[in-house]
Short mmCIF file of C-alpha atoms and ligand atoms in Angstrom, two decimals:
data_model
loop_
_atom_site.label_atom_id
_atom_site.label_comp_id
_atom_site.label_asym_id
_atom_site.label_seq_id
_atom_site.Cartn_x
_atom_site.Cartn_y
_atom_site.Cartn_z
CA UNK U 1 44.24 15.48 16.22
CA UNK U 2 41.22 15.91 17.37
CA UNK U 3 38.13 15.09 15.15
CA UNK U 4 35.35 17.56 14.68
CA UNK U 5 33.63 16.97 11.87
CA UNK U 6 32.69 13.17 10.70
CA UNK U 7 32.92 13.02 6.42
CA UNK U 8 31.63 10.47 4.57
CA UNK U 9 33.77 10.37 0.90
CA UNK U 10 34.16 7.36 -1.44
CA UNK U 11 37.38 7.66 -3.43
CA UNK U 12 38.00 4.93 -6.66
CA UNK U 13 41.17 6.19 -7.64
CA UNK U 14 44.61 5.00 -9.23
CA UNK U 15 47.83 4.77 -6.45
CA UNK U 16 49.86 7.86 -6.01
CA UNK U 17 47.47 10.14 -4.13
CA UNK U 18 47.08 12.97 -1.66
CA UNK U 19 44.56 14.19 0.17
CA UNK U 20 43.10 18.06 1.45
CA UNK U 21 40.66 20.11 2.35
CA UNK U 22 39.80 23.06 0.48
CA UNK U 23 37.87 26.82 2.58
CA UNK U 24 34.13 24.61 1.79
CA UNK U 25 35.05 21.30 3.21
CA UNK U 26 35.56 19.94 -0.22
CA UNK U 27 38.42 17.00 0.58
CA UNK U 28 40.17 16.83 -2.72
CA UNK U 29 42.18 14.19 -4.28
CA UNK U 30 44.83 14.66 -6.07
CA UNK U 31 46.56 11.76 -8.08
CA UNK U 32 49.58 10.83 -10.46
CA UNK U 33 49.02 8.18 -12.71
CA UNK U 34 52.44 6.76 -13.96
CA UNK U 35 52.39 5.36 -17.64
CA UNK U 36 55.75 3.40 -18.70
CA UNK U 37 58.22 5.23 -16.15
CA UNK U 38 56.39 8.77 -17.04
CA UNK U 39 54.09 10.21 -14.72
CA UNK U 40 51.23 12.38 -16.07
CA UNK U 41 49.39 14.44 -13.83
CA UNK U 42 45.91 14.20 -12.85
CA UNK U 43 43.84 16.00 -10.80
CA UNK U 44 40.13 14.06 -9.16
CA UNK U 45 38.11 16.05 -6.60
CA UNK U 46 35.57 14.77 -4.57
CA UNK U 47 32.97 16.61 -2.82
CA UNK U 48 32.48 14.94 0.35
CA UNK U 49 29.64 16.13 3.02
CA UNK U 50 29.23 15.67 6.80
CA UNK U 51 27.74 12.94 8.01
CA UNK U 52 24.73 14.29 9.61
CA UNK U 53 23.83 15.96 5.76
CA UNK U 54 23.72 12.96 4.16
CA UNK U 55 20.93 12.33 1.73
CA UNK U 56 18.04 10.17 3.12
CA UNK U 57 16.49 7.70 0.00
CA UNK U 58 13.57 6.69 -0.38
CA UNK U 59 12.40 4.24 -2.61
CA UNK U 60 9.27 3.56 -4.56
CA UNK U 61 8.39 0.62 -6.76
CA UNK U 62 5.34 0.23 -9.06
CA UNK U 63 4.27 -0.60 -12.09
CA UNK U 64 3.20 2.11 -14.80
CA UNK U 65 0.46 4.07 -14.28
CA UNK U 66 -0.26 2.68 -10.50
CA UNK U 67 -0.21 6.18 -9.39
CA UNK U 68 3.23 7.23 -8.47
CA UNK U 69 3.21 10.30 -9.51
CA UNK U 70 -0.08 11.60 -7.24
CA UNK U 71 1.90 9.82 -4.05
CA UNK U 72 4.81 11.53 -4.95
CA UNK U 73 2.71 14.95 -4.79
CA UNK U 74 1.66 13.75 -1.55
CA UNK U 75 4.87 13.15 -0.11
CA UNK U 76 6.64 16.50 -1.39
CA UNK U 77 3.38 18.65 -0.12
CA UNK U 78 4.39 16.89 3.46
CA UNK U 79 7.44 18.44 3.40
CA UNK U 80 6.01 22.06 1.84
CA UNK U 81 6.81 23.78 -1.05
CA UNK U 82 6.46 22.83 -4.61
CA UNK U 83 8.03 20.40 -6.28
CA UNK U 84 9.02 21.19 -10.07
CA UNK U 85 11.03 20.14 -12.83
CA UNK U 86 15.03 21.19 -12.87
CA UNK U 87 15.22 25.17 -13.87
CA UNK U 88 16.43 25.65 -17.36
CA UNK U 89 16.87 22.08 -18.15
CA UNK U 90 15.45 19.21 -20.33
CA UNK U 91 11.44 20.21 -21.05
CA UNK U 92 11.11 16.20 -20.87
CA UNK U 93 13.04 15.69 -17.72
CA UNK U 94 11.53 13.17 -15.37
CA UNK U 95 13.16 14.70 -12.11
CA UNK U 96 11.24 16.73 -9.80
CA UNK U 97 13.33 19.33 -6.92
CA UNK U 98 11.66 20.66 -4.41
CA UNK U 99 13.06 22.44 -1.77
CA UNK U 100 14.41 19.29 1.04
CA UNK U 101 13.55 16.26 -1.91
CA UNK U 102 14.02 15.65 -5.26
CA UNK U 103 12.18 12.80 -7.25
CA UNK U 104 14.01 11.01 -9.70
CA UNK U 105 12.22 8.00 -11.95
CA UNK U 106 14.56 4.83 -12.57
CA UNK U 107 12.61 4.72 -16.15
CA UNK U 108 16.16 7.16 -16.53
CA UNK U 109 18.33 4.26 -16.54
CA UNK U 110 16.75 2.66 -19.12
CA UNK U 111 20.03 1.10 -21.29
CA UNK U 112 17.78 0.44 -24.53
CA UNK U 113 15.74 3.13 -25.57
CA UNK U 114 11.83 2.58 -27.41
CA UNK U 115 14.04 1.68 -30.73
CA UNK U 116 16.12 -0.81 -28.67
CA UNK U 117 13.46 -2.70 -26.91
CA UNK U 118 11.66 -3.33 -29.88
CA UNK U 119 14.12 -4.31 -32.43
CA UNK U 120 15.67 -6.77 -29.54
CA UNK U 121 12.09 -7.59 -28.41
CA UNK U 122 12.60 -6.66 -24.89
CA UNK U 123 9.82 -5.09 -22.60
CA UNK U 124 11.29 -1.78 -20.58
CA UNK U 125 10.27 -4.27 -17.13
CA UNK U 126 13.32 -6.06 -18.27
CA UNK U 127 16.29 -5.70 -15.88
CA UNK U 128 18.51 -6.40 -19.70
CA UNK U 129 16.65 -2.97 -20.99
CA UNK U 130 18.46 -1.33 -17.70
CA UNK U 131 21.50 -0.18 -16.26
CA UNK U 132 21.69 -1.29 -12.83
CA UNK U 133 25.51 -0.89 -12.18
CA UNK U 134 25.14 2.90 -13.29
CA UNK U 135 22.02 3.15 -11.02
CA UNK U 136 24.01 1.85 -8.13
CA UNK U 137 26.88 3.83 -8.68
CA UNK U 138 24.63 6.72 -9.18
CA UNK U 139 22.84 6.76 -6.11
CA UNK U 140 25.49 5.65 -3.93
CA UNK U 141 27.13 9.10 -5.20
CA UNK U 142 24.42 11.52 -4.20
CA UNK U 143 23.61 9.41 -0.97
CA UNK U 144 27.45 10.31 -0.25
CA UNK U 145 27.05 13.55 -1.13
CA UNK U 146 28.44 13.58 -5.13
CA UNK U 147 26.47 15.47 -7.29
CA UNK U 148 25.90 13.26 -10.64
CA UNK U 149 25.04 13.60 -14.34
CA UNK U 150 22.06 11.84 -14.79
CA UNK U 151 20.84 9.87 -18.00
CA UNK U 152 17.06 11.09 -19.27
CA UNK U 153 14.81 9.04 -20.87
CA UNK U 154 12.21 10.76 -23.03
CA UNK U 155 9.09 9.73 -22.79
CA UNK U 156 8.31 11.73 -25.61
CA UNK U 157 10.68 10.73 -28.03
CA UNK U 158 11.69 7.30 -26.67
CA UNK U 159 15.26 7.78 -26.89
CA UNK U 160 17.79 8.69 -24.11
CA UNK U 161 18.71 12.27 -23.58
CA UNK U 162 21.81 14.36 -22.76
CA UNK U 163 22.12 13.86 -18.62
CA UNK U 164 21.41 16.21 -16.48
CA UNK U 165 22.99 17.54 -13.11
CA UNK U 166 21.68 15.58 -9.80
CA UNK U 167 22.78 17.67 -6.66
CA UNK U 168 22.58 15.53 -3.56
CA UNK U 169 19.21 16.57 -1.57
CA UNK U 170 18.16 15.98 1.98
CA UNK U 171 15.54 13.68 0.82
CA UNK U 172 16.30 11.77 -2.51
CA UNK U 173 13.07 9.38 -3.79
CA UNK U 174 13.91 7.14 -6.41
CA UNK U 175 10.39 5.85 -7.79
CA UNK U 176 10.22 3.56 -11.04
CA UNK U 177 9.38 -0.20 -11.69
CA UNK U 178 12.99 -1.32 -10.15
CA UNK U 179 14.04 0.55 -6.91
CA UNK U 180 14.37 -2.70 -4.93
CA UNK U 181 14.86 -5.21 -7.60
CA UNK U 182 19.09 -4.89 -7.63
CA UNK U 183 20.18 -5.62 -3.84
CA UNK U 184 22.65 -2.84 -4.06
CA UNK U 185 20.52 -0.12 -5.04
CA UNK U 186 18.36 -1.79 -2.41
CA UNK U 187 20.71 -1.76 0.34
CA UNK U 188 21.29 2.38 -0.15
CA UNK U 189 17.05 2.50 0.73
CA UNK U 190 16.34 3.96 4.25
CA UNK U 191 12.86 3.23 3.47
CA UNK U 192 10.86 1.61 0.63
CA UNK U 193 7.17 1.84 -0.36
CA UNK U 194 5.88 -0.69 -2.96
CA UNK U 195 1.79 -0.03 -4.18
CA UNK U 196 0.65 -2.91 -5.57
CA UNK U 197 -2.60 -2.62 -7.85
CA UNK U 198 -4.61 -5.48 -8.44
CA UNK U 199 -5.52 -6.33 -11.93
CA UNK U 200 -8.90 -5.17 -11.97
CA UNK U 201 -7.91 -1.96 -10.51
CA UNK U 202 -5.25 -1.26 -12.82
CA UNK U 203 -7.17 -2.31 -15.91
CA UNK U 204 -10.02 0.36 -14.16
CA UNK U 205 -7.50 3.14 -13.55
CA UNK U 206 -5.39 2.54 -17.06
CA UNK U 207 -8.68 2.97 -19.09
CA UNK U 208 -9.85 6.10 -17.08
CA UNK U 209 -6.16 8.04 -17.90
CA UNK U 210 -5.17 6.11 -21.44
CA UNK U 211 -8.56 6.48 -23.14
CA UNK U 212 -10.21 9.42 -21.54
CA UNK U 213 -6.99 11.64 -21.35
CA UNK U 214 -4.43 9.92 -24.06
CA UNK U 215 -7.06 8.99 -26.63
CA UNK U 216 -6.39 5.18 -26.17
CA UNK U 217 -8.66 2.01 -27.77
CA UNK U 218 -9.98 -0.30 -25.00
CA UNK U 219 -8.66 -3.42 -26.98
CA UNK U 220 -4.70 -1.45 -27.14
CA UNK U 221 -4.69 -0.73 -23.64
CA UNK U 222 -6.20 -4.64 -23.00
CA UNK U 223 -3.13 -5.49 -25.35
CA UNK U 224 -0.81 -3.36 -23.47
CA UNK U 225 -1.06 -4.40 -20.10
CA UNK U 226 -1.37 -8.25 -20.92
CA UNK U 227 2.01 -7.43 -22.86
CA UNK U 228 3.59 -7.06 -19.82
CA UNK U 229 1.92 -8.95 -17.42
CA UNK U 230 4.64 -11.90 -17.98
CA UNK U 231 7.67 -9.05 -16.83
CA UNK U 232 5.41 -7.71 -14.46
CA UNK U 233 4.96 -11.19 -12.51
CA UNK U 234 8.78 -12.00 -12.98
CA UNK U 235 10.84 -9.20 -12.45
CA UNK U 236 8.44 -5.82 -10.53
CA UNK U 237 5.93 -7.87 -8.65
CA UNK U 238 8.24 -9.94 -6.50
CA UNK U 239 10.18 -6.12 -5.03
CA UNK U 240 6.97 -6.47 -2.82
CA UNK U 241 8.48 -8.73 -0.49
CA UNK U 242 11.70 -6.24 0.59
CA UNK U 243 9.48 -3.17 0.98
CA UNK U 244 8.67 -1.82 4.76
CA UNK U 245 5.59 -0.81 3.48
CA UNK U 246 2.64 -1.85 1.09
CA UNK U 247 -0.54 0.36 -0.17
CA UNK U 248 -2.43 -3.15 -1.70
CA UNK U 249 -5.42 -1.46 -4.00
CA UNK U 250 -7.64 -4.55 -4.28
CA UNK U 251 -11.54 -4.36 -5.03
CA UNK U 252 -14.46 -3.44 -2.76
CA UNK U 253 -15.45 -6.42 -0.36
CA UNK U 254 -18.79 -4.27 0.61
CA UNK U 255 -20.40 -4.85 -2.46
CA UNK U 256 -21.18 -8.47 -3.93
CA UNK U 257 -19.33 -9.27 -7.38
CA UNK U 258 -18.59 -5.72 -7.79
CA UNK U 259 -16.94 -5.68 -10.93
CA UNK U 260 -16.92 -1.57 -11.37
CA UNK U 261 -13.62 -0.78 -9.56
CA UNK U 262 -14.71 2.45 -7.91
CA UNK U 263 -15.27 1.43 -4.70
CA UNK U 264 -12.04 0.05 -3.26
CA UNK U 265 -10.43 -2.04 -0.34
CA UNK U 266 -7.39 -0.72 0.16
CA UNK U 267 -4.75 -2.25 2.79
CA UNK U 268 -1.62 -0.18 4.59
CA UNK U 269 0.91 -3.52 4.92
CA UNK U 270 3.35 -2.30 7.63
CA UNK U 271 6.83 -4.00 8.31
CA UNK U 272 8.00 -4.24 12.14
CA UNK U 273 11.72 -3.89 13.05
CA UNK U 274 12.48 -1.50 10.36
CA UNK U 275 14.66 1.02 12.15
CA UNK U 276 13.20 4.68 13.00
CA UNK U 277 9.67 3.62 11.73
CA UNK U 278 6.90 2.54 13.89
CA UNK U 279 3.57 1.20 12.24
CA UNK U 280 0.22 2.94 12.65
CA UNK U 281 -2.62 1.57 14.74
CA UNK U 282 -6.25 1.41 14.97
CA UNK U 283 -7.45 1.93 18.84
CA UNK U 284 -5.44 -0.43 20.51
CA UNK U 285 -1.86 -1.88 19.48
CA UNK U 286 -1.42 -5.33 18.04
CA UNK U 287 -5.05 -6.55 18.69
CA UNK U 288 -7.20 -7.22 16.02
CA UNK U 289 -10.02 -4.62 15.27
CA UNK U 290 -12.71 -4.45 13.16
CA UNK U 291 -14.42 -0.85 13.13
CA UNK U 292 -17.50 0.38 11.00
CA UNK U 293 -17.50 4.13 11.48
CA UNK U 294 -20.26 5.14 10.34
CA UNK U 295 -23.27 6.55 11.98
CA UNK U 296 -23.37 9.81 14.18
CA UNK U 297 -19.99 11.48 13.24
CA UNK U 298 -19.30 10.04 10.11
CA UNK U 299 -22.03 10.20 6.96
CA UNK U 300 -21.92 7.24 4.78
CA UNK U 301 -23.86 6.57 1.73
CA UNK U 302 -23.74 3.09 -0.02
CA UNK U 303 -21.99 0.74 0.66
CA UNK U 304 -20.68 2.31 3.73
CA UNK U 305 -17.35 2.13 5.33
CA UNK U 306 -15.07 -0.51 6.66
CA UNK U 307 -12.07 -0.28 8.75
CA UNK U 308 -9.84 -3.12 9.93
CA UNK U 309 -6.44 -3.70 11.86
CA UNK U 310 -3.85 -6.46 13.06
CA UNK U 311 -1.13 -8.04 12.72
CA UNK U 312 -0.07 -10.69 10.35
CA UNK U 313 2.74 -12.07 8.43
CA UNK U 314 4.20 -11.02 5.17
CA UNK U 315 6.21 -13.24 2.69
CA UNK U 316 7.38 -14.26 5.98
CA UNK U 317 7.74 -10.70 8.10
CA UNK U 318 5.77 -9.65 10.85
CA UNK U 319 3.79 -6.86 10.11
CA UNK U 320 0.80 -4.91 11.63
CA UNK U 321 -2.34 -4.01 8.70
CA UNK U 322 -4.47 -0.86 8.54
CA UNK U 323 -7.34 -1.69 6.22
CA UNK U 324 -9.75 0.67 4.67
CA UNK U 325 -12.79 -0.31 2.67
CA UNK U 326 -15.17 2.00 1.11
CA UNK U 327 -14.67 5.48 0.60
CA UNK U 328 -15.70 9.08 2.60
CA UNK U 329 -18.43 11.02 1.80
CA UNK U 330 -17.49 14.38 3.27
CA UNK U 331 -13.40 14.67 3.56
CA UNK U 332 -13.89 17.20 6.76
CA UNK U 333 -15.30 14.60 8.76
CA UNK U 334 -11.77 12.08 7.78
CA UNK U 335 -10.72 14.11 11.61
CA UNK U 336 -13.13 11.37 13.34
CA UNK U 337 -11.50 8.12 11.80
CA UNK U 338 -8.18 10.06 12.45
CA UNK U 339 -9.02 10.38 16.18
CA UNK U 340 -8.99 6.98 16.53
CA UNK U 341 -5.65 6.54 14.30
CA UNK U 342 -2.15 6.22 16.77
CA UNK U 343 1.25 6.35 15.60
CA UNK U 344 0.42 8.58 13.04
CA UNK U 345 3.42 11.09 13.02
CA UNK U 346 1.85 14.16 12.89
CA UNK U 347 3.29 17.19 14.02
CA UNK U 348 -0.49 18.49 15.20
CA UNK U 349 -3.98 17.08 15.73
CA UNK U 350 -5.84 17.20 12.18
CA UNK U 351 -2.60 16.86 9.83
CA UNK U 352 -3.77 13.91 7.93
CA UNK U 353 -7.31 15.48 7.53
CA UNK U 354 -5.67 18.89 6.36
CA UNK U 355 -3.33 17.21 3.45
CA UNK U 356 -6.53 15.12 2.80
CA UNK U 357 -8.55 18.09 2.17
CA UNK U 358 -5.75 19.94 0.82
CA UNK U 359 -5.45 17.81 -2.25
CA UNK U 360 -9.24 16.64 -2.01
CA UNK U 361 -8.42 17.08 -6.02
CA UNK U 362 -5.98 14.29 -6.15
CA UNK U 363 -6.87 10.76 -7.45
CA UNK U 364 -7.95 8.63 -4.45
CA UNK U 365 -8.66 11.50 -1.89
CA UNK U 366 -11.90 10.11 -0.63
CA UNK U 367 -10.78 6.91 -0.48
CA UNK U 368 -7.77 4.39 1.92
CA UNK U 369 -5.60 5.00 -1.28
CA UNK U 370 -5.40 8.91 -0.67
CA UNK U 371 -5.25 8.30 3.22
CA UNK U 372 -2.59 6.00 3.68
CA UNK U 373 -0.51 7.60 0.98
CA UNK U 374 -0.53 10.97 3.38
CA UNK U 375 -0.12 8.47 6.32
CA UNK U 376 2.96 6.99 4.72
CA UNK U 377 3.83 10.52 3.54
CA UNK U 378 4.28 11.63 7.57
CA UNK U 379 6.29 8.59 8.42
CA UNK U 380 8.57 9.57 5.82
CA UNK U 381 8.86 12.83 7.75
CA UNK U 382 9.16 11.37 10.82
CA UNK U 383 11.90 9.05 9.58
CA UNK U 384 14.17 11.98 8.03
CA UNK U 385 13.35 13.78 11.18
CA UNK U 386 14.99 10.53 13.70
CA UNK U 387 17.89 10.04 10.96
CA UNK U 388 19.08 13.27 10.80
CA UNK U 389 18.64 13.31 14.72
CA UNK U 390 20.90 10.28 15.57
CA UNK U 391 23.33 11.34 13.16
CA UNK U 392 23.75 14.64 14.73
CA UNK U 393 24.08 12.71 18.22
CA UNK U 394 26.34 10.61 16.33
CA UNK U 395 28.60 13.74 15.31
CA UNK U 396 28.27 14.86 19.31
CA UNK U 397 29.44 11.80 20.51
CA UNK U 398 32.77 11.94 18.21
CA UNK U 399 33.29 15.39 19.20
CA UNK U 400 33.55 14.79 22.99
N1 LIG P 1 -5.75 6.54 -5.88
C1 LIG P 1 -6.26 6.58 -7.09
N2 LIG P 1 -7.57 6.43 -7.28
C2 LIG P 1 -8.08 6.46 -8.51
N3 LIG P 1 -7.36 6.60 -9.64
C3 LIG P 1 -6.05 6.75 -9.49
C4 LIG P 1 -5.43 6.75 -8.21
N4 LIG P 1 -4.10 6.92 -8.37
C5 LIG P 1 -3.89 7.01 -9.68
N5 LIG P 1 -5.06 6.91 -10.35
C6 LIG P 1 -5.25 6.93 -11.80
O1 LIG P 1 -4.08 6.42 -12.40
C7 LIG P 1 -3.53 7.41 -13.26
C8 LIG P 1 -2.02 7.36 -13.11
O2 LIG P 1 -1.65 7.91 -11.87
P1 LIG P 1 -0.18 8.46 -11.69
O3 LIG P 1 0.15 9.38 -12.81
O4 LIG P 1 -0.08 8.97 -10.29
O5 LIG P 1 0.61 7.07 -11.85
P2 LIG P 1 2.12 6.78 -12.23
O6 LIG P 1 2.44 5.48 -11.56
O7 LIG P 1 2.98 7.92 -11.86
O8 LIG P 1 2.04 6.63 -13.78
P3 LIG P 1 3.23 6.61 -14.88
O9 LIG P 1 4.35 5.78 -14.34
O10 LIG P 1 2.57 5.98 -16.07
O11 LIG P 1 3.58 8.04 -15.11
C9 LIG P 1 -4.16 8.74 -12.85
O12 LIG P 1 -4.31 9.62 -13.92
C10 LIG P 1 -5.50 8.31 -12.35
O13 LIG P 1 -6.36 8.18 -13.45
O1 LIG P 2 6.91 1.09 -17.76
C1 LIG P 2 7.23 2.23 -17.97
C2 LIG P 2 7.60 3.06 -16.80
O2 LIG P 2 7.07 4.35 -16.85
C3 LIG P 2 7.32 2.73 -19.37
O3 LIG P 2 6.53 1.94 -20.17
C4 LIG P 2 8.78 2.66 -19.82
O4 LIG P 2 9.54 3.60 -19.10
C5 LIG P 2 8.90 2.92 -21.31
O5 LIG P 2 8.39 4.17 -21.61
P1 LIG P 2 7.71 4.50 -23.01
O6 LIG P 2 6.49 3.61 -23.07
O7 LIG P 2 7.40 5.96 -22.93
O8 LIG P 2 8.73 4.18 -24.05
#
């Protein structure tokens, strides 16, 4: 027989089985189990999908409050449209569709609920306050095409809801503190993103949103974050090391002893090697540059801005580093530093300076935070793009 179409399908089932294909290219599965000499019928069906349609996942780690959420609207605006919570579902639900990805936060697999943790005195950084083999399984399913029912956490109530109904999307993101912390959750990743916020920068950005916008004391959100800090070090911190990429948020170098957190150094970490990405780079591949902008085409007020690029190694990879210090003073005029910028994806000259200026609202727009986010945000693109590419050579070549 000749093959035409190349399924991917992953079948757990008891002996006795047969397969077939239904008018969708559903392959169903029918089995018999056989209890003491008697057989009882039973029916499984599993929804398998082409090869070339198979999800693409994306992973990103961070701790709480490090400013997931505003990447996450970066990366979905790449790909256009909206993205919004599941229609007619769970007010509380943490999943967000739009129309090629769909966000879904690990915090869902939490196995102990607020109740849980506290009367076992467990933080929720704790891989024993989550359910790693159901992750796995879970997105295993979707990136083989199986639609899944999905745990909820409520962050409102602090207990686990009814689950709700995952369909597999082109582009699934699992963000939360633990995509790459179980290696075979981390093994499903086509890509992974970690950001990793300093101290002072977290401790700056949790008492901007806790006590201006959640009504938060200075000494509980002190208490808060040095309550995890011990979890945070052991069990999220170390992910950094697996990711292909790294958005470091560390403090200004351009002012002395700066101690405000405003004005920030931030530093794109780039792995090489990692299939169907290809780092960015500042004038001139693999040398090292250091680049001060300012002047004729760029206004800068106090304390100016700093780029820098090279390679280096990380936790023992080679990897080339975009660095950004300081922050813009007019957004329009990001199109000069982006000039200089190669490997940048985009699909036309100005991209990164119109999703800069298109969410000049967002946290961190005039700032490396908000630019390497959109940067990382059109490799992501550009990575679908080459996947779903090779697999559909891949599909040719079993054709012929
Ligand atoms: N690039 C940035 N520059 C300045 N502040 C930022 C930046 N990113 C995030 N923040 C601040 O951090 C807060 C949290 O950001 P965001 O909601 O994106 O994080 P999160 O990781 O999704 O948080 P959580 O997991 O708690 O929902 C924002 O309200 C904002 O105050
Ligand atoms: O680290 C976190 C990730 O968002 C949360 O603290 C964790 O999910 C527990 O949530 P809550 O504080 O709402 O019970």
């Amino acid at each position: 027989m000749a093959v035409s179409t190349v399924y991917t399908c992953s079948i757990s089932t008891p002996t006795k089985s047969h397969l077939g294909f239904n008018q969708k290219h559903q392959l169903i599965l029918y089995t018999k189990s056989v209890n003491n000499g008697k057989s009882g019928g039973r029916r499984s069906s599993i929804t398998c999908s082409a090869a070339a349609e198979k999800t693409v996942v994306i992973g990103l780690a961070a701790d709480s409050g490090c400013g997931k959420s505003t990447f996450m609207r970066r990366l979905t605006s790449v790909f256009g449209g909206a993205a919004e919570p599941p229609k007619g579902g769970n007010p509380d639900s943490n999943t967000l569709i739009s129309d090629m990805t769909t966000v879904i936060c690990l915090d869902d697999y939490h196995s102990l609920d607020r109740t849980g943790r506290k009367e076992k005195g467990v933080t929720a950084l704790d891989p024993r306050a989550n359910n790693f083999d159901l992750m796995y399984e879970q997105v295993k399913a979707i990136k083989d095409g199986v639609a899944v029912e999905k745990p909820i956490y409520n962050h409102v109530t602090g207990l686990l809801d009814p689950p709700e109904l995952i369909k597999p999307p082109k582009i699934l993101v699992i963000e939360g503190l633990h995509p790459m912390f179980d290696q075979r959750v981390r093994d499903l990743l086509d890509f992974s993103i970690y950001l990793d916020i300093s101290n002072e920068v977290k401790f700056a950005w949790k008492i901007q949103r806790d006590m201006a916008e959640r009504g938060h004391s200075l000494e509980s959100i002190k208490a808060s974050i040095e309550a995890r800090k011990p979890d945070f070090d052991a069990y999220i911190d170390p992910q950094k090391q697996h990711a292909d990429a790294v958005i470091e948020v560390l403090p200004t170098q351009l002012i002395p002893d700066d101690n405000e957190g405003k004005v920030l150094r931030v530093r794109l970490i780039m792995k090489e090697g990692v299939k169907h990405f290809s780092p960015v780079y500042l004038f001139d591949e693999g040398s090292t540059i250091s680049w001060i902008p300012c002047g004729r085409k760029l206004t800068c007020s106090y304390p100016g801005i700093k780029f820098a690029y090279g390679p280096d190694t990380y936790f023992g990879h080679e990897v080339s580093v975009l660095e950004m210090d300081g922050q813009f003073d007019r957004l329009d005029e990001l199109i000069y530093v982006e000039s200089h910028l190669s490997n940048l994806s985009s699909k036309f000259y100005g991209e990164v300076t119109q999703q800069m200026l298109k969410h000049g609202d967002f946290p961190g727009s005039n700032n490396g935070t908000g630019l390497f986010q959109t940067i990382v945000g059109l490799k992501i693109r550009d990575l679908y793009e080459q996947i779903v590419a090779s697999r559909a050579e891949a599909l040719q070549t079993a054709k012929a």
